[in-house]
Tab-separated table of C-alpha atoms in Angstrom:
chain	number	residue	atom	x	y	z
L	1415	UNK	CA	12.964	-24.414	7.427
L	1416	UNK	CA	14.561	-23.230	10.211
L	1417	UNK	CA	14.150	-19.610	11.593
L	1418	UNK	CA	17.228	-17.190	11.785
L	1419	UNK	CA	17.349	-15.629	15.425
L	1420	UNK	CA	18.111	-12.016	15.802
L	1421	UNK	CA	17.632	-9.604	18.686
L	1422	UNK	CA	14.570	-6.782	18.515
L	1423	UNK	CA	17.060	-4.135	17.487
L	1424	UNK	CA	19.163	-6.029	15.044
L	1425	UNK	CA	15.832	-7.182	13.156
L	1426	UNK	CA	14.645	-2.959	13.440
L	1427	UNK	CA	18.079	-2.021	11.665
L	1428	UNK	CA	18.107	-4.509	9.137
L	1429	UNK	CA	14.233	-5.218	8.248
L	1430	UNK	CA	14.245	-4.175	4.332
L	1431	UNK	CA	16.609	-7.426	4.306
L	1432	UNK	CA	14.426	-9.772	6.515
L	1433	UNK	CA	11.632	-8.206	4.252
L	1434	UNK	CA	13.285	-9.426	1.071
L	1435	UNK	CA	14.414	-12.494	2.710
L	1436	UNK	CA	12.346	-15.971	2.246
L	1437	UNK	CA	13.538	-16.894	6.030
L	1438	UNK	CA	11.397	-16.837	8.725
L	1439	UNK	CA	12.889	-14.537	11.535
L	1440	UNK	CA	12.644	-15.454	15.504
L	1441	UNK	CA	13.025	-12.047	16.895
L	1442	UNK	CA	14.765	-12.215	20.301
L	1443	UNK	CA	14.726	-9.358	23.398
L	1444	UNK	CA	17.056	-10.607	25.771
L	1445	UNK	CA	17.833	-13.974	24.390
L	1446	UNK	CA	14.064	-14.983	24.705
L	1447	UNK	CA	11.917	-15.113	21.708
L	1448	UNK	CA	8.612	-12.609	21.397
L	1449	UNK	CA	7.886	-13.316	17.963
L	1450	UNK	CA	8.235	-14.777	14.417
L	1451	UNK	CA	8.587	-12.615	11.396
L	1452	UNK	CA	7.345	-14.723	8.606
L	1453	UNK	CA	7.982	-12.742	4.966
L	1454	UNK	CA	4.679	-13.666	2.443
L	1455	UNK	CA	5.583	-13.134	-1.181
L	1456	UNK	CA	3.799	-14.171	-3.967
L	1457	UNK	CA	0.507	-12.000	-3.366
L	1458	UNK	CA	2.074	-8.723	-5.328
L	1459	UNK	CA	0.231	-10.537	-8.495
L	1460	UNK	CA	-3.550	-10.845	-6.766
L	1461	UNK	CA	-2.776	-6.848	-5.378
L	1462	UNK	CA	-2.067	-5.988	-8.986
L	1463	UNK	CA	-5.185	-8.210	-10.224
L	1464	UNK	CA	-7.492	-6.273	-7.401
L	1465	UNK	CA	-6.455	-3.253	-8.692
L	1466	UNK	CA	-6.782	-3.553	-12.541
L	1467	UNK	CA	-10.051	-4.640	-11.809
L	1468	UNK	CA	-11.386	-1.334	-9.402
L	1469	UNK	CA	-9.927	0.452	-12.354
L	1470	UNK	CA	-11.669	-0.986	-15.158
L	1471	UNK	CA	-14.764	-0.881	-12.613
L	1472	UNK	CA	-13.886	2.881	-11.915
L	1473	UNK	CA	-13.490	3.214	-15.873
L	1474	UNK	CA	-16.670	2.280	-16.182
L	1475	UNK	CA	-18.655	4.315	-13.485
L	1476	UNK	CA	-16.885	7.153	-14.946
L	1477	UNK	CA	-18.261	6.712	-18.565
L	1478	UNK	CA	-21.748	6.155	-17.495
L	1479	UNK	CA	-21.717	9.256	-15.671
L	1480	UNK	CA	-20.219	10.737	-18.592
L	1481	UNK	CA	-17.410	12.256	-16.499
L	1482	UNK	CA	-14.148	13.831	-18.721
L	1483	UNK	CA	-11.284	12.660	-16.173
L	1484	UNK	CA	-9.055	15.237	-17.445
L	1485	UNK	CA	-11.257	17.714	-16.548
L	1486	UNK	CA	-11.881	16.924	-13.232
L	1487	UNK	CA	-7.761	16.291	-13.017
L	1488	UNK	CA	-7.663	19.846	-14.166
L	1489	UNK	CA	-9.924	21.213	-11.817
L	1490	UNK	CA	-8.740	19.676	-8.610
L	1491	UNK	CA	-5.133	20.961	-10.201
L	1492	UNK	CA	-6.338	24.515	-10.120
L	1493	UNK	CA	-8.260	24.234	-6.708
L	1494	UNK	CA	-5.342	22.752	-5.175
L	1495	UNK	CA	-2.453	25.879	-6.503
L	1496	UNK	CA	-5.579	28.148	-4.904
L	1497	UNK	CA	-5.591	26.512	-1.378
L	1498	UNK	CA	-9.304	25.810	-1.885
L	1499	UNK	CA	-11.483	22.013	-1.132
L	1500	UNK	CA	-11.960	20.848	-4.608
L	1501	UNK	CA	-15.924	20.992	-5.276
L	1502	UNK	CA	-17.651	18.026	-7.209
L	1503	UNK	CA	-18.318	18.446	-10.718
L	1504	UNK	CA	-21.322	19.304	-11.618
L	1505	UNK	CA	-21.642	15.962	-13.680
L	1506	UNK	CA	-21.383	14.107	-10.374
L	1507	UNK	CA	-24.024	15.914	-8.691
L	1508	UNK	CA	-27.607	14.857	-8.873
């Protein structure tokens, strides 16, 4: 597959569309190429994967500690409208 050139500030102005793109990208200062922008796709599915499975793992850290989510939500919520560092919950200390 052969690389589109572009110069350094065409390739700045325009990279949500290289991003998108499937082209590799030979960016150019000068007429001389510095580098290769290569787009990956395909790995949005094992991000997604890696996260479903810290949050059944987080799920279940949660529940052993017998920790009410909402209620920590809630109190970070309030700390936060007061300006203050959210302490732990007592649940999580000890």
């Amino acid at each position: 597959m052969e690389a589109t050139k572009v110069g350094i500030r065409e390739f700045r102005a325009g990279m949500a569309e290289y991003i998108a793109s499937s082209t590799p990208v030979a960016v150019t200062r000068h007429g001389q190429t510095i580098g290769y922008f290569i787009p990956t796709h395909g790995q949005a599915e094992a991000d997604i994967a890696s996260l479903k499975k810290a949050s059944k793992t987080l799920d279940r850290l949660l529940a052993a500690k017998s920790i009410d989510v909402d209620a920590v939500v809630a109190e970070f919520k309030t700390a936060r409208k007061q300006g203050n560092t959210p302490k732990k919950p007592a649940a999580v200390m000890g």
